[in-house]
Each structure stands twice: as C-alpha cells, then as structure tokens.
mmCIF file of C-alpha atoms in Angstrom:
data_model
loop_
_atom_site.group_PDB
_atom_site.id
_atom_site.type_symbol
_atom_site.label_atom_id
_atom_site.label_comp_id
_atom_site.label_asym_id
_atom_site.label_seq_id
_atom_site.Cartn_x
_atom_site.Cartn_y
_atom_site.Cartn_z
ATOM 1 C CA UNK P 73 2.967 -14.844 -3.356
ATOM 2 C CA UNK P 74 0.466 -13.970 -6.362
ATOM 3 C CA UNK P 75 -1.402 -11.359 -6.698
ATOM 4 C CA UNK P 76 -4.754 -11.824 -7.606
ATOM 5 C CA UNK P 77 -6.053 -10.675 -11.155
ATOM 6 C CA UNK P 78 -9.311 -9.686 -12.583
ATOM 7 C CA UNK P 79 -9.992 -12.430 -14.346
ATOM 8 C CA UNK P 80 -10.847 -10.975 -18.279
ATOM 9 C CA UNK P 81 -8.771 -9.314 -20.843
ATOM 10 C CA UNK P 82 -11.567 -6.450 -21.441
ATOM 11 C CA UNK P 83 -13.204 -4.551 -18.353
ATOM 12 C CA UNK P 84 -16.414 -3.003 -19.263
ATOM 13 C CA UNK P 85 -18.569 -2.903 -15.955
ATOM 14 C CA UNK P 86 -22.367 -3.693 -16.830
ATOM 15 C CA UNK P 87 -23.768 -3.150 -13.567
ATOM 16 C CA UNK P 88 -22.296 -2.219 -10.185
ATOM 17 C CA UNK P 89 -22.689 -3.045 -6.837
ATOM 18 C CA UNK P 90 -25.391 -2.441 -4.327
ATOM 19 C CA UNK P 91 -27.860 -1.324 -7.618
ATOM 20 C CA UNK P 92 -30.424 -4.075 -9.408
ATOM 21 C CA UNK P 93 -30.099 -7.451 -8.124
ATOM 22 C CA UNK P 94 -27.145 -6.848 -6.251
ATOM 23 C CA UNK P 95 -28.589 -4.469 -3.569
ATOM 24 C CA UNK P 96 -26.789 -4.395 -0.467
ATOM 25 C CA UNK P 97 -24.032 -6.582 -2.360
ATOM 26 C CA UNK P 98 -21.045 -5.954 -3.398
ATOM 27 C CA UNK P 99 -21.330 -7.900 -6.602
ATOM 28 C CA UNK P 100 -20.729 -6.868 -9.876
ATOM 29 C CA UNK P 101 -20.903 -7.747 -13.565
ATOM 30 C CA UNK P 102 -18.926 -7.561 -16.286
ATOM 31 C CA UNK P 103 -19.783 -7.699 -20.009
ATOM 32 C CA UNK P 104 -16.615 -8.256 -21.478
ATOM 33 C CA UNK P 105 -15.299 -6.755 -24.935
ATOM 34 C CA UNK P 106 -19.135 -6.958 -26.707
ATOM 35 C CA UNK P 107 -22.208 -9.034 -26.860
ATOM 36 C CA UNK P 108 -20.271 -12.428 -27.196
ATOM 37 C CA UNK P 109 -19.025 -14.939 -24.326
ATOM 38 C CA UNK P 110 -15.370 -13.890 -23.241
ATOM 39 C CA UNK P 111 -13.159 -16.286 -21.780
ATOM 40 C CA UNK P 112 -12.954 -15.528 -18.237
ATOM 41 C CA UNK P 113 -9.310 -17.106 -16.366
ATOM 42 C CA UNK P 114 -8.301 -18.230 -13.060
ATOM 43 C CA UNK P 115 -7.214 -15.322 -11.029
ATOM 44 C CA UNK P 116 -5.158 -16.860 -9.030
ATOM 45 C CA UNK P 117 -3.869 -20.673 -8.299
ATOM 46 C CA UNK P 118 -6.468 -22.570 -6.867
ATOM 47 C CA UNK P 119 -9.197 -25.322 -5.773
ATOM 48 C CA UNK P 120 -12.927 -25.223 -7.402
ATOM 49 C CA UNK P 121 -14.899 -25.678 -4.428
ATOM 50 C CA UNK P 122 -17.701 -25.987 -5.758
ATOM 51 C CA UNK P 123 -19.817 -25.923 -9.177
ATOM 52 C CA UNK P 124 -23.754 -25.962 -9.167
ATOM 53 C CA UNK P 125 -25.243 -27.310 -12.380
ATOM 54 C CA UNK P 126 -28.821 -25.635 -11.521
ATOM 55 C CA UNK P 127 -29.553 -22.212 -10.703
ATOM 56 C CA UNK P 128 -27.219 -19.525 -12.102
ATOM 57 C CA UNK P 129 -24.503 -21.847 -12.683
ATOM 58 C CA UNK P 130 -22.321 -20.836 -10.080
ATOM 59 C CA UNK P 131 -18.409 -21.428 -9.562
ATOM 60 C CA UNK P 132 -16.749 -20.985 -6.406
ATOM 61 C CA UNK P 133 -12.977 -21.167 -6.656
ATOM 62 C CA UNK P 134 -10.752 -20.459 -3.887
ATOM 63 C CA UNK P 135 -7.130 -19.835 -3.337
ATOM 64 C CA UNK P 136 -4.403 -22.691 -2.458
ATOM 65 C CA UNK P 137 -2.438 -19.830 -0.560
ATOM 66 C CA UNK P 138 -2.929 -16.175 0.837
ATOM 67 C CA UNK P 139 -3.282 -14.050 -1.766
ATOM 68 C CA UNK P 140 -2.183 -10.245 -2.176
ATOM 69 C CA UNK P 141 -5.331 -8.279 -2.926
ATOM 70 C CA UNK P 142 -5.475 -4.740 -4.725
ATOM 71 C CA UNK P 143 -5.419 -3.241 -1.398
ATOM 72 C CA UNK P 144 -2.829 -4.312 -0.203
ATOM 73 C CA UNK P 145 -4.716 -7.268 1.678
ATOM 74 C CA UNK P 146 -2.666 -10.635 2.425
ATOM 75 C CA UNK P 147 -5.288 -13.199 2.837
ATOM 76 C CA UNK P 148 -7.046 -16.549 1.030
ATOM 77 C CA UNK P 149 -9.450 -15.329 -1.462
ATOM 78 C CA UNK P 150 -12.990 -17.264 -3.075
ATOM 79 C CA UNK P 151 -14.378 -15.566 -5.826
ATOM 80 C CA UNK P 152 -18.199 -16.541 -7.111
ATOM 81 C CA UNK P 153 -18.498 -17.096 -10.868
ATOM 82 C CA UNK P 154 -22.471 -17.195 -12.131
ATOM 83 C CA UNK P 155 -23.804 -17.615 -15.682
ATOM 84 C CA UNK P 156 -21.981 -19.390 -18.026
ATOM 85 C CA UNK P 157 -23.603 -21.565 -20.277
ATOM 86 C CA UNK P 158 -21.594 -24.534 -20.305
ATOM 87 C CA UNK P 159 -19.736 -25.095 -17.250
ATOM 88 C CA UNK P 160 -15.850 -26.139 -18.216
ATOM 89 C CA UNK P 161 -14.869 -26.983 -14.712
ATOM 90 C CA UNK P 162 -15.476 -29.465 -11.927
ATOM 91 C CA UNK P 163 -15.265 -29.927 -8.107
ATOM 92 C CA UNK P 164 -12.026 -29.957 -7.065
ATOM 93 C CA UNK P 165 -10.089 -28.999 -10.068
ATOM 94 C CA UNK P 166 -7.053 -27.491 -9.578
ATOM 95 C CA UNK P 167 -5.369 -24.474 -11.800
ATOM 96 C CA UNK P 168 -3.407 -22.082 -12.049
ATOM 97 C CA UNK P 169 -3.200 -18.221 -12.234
ATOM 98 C CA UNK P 170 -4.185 -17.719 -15.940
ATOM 99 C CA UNK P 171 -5.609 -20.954 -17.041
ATOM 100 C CA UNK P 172 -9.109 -20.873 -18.355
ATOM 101 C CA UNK P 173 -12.171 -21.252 -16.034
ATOM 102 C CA UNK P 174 -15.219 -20.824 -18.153
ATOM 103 C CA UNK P 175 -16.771 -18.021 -20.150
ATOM 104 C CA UNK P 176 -19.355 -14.671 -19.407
ATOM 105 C CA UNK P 177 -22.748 -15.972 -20.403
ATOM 106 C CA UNK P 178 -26.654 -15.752 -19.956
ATOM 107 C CA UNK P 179 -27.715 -19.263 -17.374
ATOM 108 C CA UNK P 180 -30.040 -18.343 -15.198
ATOM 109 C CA UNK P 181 -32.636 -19.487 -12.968
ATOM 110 C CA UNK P 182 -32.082 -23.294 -14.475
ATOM 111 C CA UNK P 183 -31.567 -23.034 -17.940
ATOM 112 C CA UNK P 184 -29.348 -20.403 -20.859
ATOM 113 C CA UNK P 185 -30.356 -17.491 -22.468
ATOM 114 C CA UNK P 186 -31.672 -15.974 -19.787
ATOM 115 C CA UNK P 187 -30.217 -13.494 -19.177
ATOM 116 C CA UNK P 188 -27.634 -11.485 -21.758
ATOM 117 C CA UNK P 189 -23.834 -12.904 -21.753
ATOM 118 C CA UNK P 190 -21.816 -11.322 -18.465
ATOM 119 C CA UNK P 191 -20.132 -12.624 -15.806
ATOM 120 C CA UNK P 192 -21.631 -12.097 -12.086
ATOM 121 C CA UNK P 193 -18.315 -11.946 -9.819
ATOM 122 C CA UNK P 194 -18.440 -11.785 -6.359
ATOM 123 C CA UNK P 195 -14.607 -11.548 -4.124
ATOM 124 C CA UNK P 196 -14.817 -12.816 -0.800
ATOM 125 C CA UNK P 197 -11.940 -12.715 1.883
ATOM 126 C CA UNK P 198 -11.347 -16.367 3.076
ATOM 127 C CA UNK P 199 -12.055 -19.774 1.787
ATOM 128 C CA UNK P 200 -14.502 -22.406 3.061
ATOM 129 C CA UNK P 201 -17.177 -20.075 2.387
ATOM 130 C CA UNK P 202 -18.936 -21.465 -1.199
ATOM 131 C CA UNK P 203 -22.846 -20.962 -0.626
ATOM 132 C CA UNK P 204 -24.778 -17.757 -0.869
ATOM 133 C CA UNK P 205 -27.116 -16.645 1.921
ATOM 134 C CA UNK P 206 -29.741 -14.371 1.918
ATOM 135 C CA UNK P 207 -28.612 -10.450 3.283
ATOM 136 C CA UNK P 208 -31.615 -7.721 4.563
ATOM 137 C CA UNK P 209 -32.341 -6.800 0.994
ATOM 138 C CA UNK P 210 -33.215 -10.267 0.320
ATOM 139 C CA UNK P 211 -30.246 -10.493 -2.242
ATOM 140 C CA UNK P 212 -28.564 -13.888 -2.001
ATOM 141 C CA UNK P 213 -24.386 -13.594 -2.368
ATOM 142 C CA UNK P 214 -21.362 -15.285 -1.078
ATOM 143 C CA UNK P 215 -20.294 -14.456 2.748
ATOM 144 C CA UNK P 216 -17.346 -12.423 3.387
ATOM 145 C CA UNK P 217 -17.632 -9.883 0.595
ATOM 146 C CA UNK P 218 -14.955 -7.119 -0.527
ATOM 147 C CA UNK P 219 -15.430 -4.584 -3.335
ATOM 148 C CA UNK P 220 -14.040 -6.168 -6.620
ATOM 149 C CA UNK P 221 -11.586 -3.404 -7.292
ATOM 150 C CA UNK P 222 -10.309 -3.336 -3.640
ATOM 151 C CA UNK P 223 -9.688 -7.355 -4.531
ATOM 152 C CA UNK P 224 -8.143 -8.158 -7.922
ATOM 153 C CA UNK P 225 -5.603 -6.275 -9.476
ATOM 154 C CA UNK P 226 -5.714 -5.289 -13.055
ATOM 155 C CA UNK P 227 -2.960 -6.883 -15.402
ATOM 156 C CA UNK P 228 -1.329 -5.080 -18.368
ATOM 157 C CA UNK P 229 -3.436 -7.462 -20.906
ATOM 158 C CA UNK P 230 -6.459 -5.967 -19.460
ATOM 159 C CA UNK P 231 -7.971 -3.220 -22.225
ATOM 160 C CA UNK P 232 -10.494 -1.120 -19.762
ATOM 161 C CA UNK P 233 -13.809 -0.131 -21.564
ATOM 162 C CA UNK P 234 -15.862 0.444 -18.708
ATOM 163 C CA UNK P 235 -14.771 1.212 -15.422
ATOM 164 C CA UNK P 236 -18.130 2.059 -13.533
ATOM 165 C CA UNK P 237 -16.087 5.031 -12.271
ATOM 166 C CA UNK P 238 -14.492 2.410 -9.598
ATOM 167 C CA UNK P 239 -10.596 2.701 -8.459
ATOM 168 C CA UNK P 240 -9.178 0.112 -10.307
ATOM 169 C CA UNK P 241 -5.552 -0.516 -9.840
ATOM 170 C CA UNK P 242 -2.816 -1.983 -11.970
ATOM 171 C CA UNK P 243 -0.519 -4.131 -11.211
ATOM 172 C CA UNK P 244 2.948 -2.515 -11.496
ATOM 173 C CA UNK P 245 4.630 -5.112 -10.334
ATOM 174 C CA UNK P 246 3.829 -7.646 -13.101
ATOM 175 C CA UNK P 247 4.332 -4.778 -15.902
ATOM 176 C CA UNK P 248 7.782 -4.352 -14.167
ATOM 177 C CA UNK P 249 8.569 -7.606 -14.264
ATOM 178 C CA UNK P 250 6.800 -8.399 -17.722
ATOM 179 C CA UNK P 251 7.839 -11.486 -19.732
ATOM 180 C CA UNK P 252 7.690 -11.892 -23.175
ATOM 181 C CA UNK P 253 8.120 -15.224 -25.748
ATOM 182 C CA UNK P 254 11.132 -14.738 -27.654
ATOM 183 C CA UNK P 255 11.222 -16.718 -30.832
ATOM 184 C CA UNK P 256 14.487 -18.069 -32.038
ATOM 185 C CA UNK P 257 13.365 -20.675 -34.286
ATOM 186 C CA UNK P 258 10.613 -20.461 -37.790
ATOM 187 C CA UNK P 259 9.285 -24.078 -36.343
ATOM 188 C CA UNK P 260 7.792 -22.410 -33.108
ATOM 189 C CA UNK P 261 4.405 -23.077 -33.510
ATOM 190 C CA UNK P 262 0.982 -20.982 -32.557
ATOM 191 C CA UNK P 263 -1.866 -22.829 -30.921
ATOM 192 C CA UNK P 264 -5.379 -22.235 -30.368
ATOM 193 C CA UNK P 265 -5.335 -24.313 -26.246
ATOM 194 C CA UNK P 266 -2.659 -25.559 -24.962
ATOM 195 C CA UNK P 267 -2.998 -28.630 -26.942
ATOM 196 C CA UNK P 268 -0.505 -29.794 -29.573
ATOM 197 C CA UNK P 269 -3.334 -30.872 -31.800
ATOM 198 C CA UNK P 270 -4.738 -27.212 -32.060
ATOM 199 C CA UNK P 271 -2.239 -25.308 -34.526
ATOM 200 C CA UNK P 272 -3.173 -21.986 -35.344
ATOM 201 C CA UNK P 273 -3.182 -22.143 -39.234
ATOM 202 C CA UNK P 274 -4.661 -18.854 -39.945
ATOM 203 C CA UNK P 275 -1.714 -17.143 -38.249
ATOM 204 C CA UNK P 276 1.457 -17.016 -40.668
ATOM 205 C CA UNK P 277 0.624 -21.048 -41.459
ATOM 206 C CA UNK P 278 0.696 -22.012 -37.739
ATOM 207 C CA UNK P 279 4.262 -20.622 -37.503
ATOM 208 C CA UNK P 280 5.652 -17.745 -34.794
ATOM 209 C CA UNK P 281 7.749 -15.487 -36.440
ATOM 210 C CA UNK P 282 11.659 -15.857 -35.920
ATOM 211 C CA UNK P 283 12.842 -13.039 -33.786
ATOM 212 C CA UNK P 284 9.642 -11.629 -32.672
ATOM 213 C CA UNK P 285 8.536 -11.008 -28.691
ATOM 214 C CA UNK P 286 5.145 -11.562 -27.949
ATOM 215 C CA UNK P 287 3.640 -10.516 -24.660
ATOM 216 C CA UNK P 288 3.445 -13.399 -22.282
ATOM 217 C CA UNK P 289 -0.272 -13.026 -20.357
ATOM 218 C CA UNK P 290 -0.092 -15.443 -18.164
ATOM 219 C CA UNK P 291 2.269 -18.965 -17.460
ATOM 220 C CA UNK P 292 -0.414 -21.532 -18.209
ATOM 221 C CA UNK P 293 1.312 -24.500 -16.443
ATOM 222 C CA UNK P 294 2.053 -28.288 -18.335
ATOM 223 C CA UNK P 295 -0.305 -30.365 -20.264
ATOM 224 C CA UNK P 296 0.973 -32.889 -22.547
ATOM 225 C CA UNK P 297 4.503 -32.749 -21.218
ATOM 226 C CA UNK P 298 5.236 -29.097 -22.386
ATOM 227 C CA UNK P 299 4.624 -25.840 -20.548
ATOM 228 C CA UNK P 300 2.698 -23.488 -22.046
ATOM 229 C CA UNK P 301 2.169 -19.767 -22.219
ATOM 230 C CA UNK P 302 -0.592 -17.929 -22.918
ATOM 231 C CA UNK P 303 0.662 -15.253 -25.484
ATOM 232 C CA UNK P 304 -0.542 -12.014 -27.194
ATOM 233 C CA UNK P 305 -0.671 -12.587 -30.799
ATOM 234 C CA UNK P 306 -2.211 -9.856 -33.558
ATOM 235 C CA UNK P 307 -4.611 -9.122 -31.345
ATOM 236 C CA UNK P 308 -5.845 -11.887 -30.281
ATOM 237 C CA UNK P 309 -4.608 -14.336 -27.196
ATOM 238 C CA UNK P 310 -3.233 -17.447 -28.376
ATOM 239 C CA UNK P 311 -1.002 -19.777 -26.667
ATOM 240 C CA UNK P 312 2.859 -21.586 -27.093
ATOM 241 C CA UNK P 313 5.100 -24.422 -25.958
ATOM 242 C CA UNK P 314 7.994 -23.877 -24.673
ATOM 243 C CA UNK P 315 10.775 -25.513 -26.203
ATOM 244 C CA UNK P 316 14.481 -24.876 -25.442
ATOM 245 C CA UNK P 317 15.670 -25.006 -29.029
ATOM 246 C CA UNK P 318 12.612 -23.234 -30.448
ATOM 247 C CA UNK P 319 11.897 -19.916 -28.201
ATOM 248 C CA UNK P 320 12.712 -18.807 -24.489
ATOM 249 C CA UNK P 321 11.158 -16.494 -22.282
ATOM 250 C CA UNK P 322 12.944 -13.004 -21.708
ATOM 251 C CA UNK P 323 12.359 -9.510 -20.092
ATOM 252 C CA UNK P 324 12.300 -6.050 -22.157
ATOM 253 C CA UNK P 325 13.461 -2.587 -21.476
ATOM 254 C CA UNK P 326 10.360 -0.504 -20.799
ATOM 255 C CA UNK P 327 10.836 0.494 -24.638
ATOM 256 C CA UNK P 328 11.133 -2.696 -26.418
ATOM 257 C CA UNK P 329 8.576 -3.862 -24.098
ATOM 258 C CA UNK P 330 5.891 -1.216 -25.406
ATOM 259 C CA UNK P 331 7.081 -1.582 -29.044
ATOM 260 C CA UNK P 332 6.295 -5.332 -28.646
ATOM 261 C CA UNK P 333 3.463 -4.874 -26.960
ATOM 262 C CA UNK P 334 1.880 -2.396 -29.646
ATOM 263 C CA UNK P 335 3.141 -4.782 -32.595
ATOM 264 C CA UNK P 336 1.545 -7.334 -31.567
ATOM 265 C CA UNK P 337 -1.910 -5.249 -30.140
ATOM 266 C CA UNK P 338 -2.434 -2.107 -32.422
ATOM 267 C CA UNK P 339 -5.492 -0.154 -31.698
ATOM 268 C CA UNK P 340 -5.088 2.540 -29.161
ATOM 269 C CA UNK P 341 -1.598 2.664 -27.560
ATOM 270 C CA UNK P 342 -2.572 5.511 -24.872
ATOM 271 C CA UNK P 343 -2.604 3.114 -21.889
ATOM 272 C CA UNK P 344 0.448 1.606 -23.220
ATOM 273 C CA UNK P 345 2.571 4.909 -23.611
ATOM 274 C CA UNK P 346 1.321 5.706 -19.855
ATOM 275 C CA UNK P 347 2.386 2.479 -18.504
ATOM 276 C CA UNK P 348 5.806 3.418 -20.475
ATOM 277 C CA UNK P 349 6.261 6.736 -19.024
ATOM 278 C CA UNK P 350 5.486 5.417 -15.564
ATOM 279 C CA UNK P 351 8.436 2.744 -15.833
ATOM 280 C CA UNK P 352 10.564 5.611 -17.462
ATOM 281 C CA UNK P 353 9.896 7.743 -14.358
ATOM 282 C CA UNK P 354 10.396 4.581 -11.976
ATOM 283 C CA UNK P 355 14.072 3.780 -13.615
ATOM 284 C CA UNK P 356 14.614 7.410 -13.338
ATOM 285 C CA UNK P 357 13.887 7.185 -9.911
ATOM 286 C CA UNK P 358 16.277 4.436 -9.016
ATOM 287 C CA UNK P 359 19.014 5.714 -11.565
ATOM 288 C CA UNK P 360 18.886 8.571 -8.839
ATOM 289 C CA UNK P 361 18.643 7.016 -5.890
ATOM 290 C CA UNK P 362 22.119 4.667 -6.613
ATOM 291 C CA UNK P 363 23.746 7.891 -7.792
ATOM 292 C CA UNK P 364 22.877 9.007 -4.456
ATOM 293 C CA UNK P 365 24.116 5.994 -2.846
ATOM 294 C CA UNK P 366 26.990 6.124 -4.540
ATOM 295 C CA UNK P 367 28.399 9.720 -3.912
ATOM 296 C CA UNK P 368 27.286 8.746 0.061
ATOM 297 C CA UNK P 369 29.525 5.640 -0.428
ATOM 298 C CA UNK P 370 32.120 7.681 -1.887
ATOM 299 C CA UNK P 371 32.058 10.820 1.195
ATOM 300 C CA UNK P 372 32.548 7.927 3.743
#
C-alpha cells in the first residue's frame, strides 16, 4: 500500500486554511521554492478524474487503491489541483506515485497571470467526489475535506521552507527503506524527462558518474521500453534508465545514505543529519531488542 506524498520537493506554505479565500476550508497553498512554477508530482498512483480548462484550472486526481494517509488513515484519497497555467494532463490519465502532474502557477478566473504562481491543494477522503460546492462561508471546495498535513506525508526529497506552523510528518518508512541509483557503468546517461531524446548535456556531458549513488525520489514507471527513476542530481532532480549492465538500484547504511544524499544536495545538511541520527537511534533500538531476544532464547 502507498503512502501518499505531498506532492513538491520544496514546502513553503503561502496561505493556510480557513484564512482568505479558503474560509471555512481546509485548503491550502503552496508557493514552492520561489517566485517560479515548480513541478508539482502525483502523490500517489492514480486516475485524473477530472480536468476543467476554464475557471481556476482545476485537477482532480484520485487514488486507484486505499491509500495510507499521514494519520494513519487507510482510505481512497482525491486531491484538487487549481492554477496552473498550462494543464499537462487529461481525463482519465493514469500515473503513478512520482510522475509529473503539472506545475504551481497563476490561472484564475478563466485566463493566467492572475493570480501569483502557487498551487491551491485541497485532500479529500474518498473518490467519486471531483466538483466543488459552495460551504456557509460561500467558499467553493471539494467535498470530503481533511487537513493537508493530516493527509500526505512528507518524503525525504522534500526541503521545508515554510511550514505555516502545521504538524507535518515524515515519512520514516520510505527514508528507511531509501533507494538510491548506483552507477556501474561511464555510459549511464542523465536525462532531463524520462525521454531518451532529452540528455542532460550540461551535467558531466550527459554522463552519470561511475560509482556514484544518487538519491532515487521517486520510481517513475516505463515509457519507451525502459523504467525510469526520478533521481537527485547536483541539486537539481533529473531522471535515469535503468539498464542492467549500466546501473542498479541499491539500499545504503544510514551513513552512506546521508553522505550520498549531501553529495549530491549541498546546502544545509541539518534535516539530513536529523533524519541520520533518527535511523542511528532506530538500528540502535533493534540491535537491542535481538540482543534481548537472544539472551531470552538462550535462558530457555
């Protein structure tokens, strides 16, 4: 079962819920790493349900399974996606946990720019649900809402900016079981999309570097008869194929993990050395527990 992700690599809350236009929602918006259009990604596998081409540009995408949410909730999940300028999706597209959905932008009431770039989300519990009706305050939003940070768990690619002073919890379970893209071969190639036409020239001539791990962000799915991974590159997310005789996907000790991860992210490495010490403590925790076990076993 997935658990469901919040759906950008930077969290920096722009306006909260029940404030604004979102009175007596529980809406909220996000404005990404700065004043540009992020790339916002499927949260979990699913079905658009629905795109409107007017309005705010809404997408409503909803889960092909019960999803685990933040709280510990097992249920189907829609989330409501509003104002990006150029709608990458269609009615009844399916994808998968990771894969691109659209971008944080300004559409609004029929036409872009008006508003500045963010991304209106709105988690609902359930599917079947994609329309907005009108509540008391007169705000129009999707049926069924939950708080955001009660819904979508936060992965370890997500850098938080902003938090609006909201609970926000990460997803243990995915640093835990983090994967990473082990090159064993100078021809692994970089791409731009996961498209074999989009090399990545500005990063060591389109070439991954023999022996390196990068952080694996998400499992992308196939296109073009490869799989693909979305990776963490210098910074910056780019993607790979993967090919047998070229790289493989592997798991790190919690040290080699966070030495990969900071190679390959620099900047501020206090999240990362907390994440570190909290699967240092967790090992620790089990090392103790089978010792335990053990001298039990051993009594008997």
């Amino acid at each position: 079962m997935e658990r469901a992700r919040f759906p950008m690599e930077f969290l920096r809350v722009t306006q909260g819920p029940n404030v604004g236009s979102h009175v007596g929602s529980r809406a909220m918006d996000f404005g990404g790493r700065d004043t540009g259009c992020d790339a916002v990604y499927a949260p979990f596998t699913g079905r658009v349900a629905r795109v409107r081409t007017d309005s705010s540009h809404e997408t409503y995408f909803e889960s092909m399974e019960p999803v685990e949410f933040a709280d510990g909730t097992v249920d189907y999940m829609t989330v409501t996606l509003m104002h990006d300028n150029v709608l990458d999706v269609r009615a009844g597209q399916v994808l998968h946990q990771g894969e691109k959905i659209g971008d944080e932008g300004g559409f609004g009431s029929g036409r872009p720019g008006r508003f500045g770039a963010h991304l209106h989300l709105e988690v609902s519990r359930g599917r079947g649900i994609a329309y907005q009706v009108r509540n008391a305050q007169g705000t129009y939003c999707t049926p069924q809402q939950v708080d955001v940070w009660s819904a979508l768990w936060l992965g370890m690619d997500v850098q938080v900016l902003d938090g609006g002073g909201c609970p926000w919890k990460r997803d243990i379970k995915e640093e835990s079981d983090m994967k990473f893209l082990k090159v064993t071969s100078g021809k692994c190639e970089v791409f731009t999309a996961p498209d074999v036409n989009a090399v990545d020239k500005s990063y060591n001539g389109g070439k991954l570097i023999e022996g390196t791990c990068y952080p694996v962000q998400a499992e992308v799915g196939s296109s073009g008869g490869y799989s693909w991974v979305r990776i963490f590159v210098a910074g910056v997310q780019r993607y790979a194929a993967v090919l047998a005789d070229r790289c493989q996907l592997v798991t790190l000790s919690p040290g080699d993990a966070f030495t990969a991860c900071v190679a390959q992210g620099g900047g501020d490495t206090t999240e990362l050395e907390k994440q570190l010490a909290e699967a240092n403590a967790r090992a620790d925790e089990a090392d103790k527990r089978l010792a335990s076990a053990k001298a039990y076993v051993a009594e008997v």
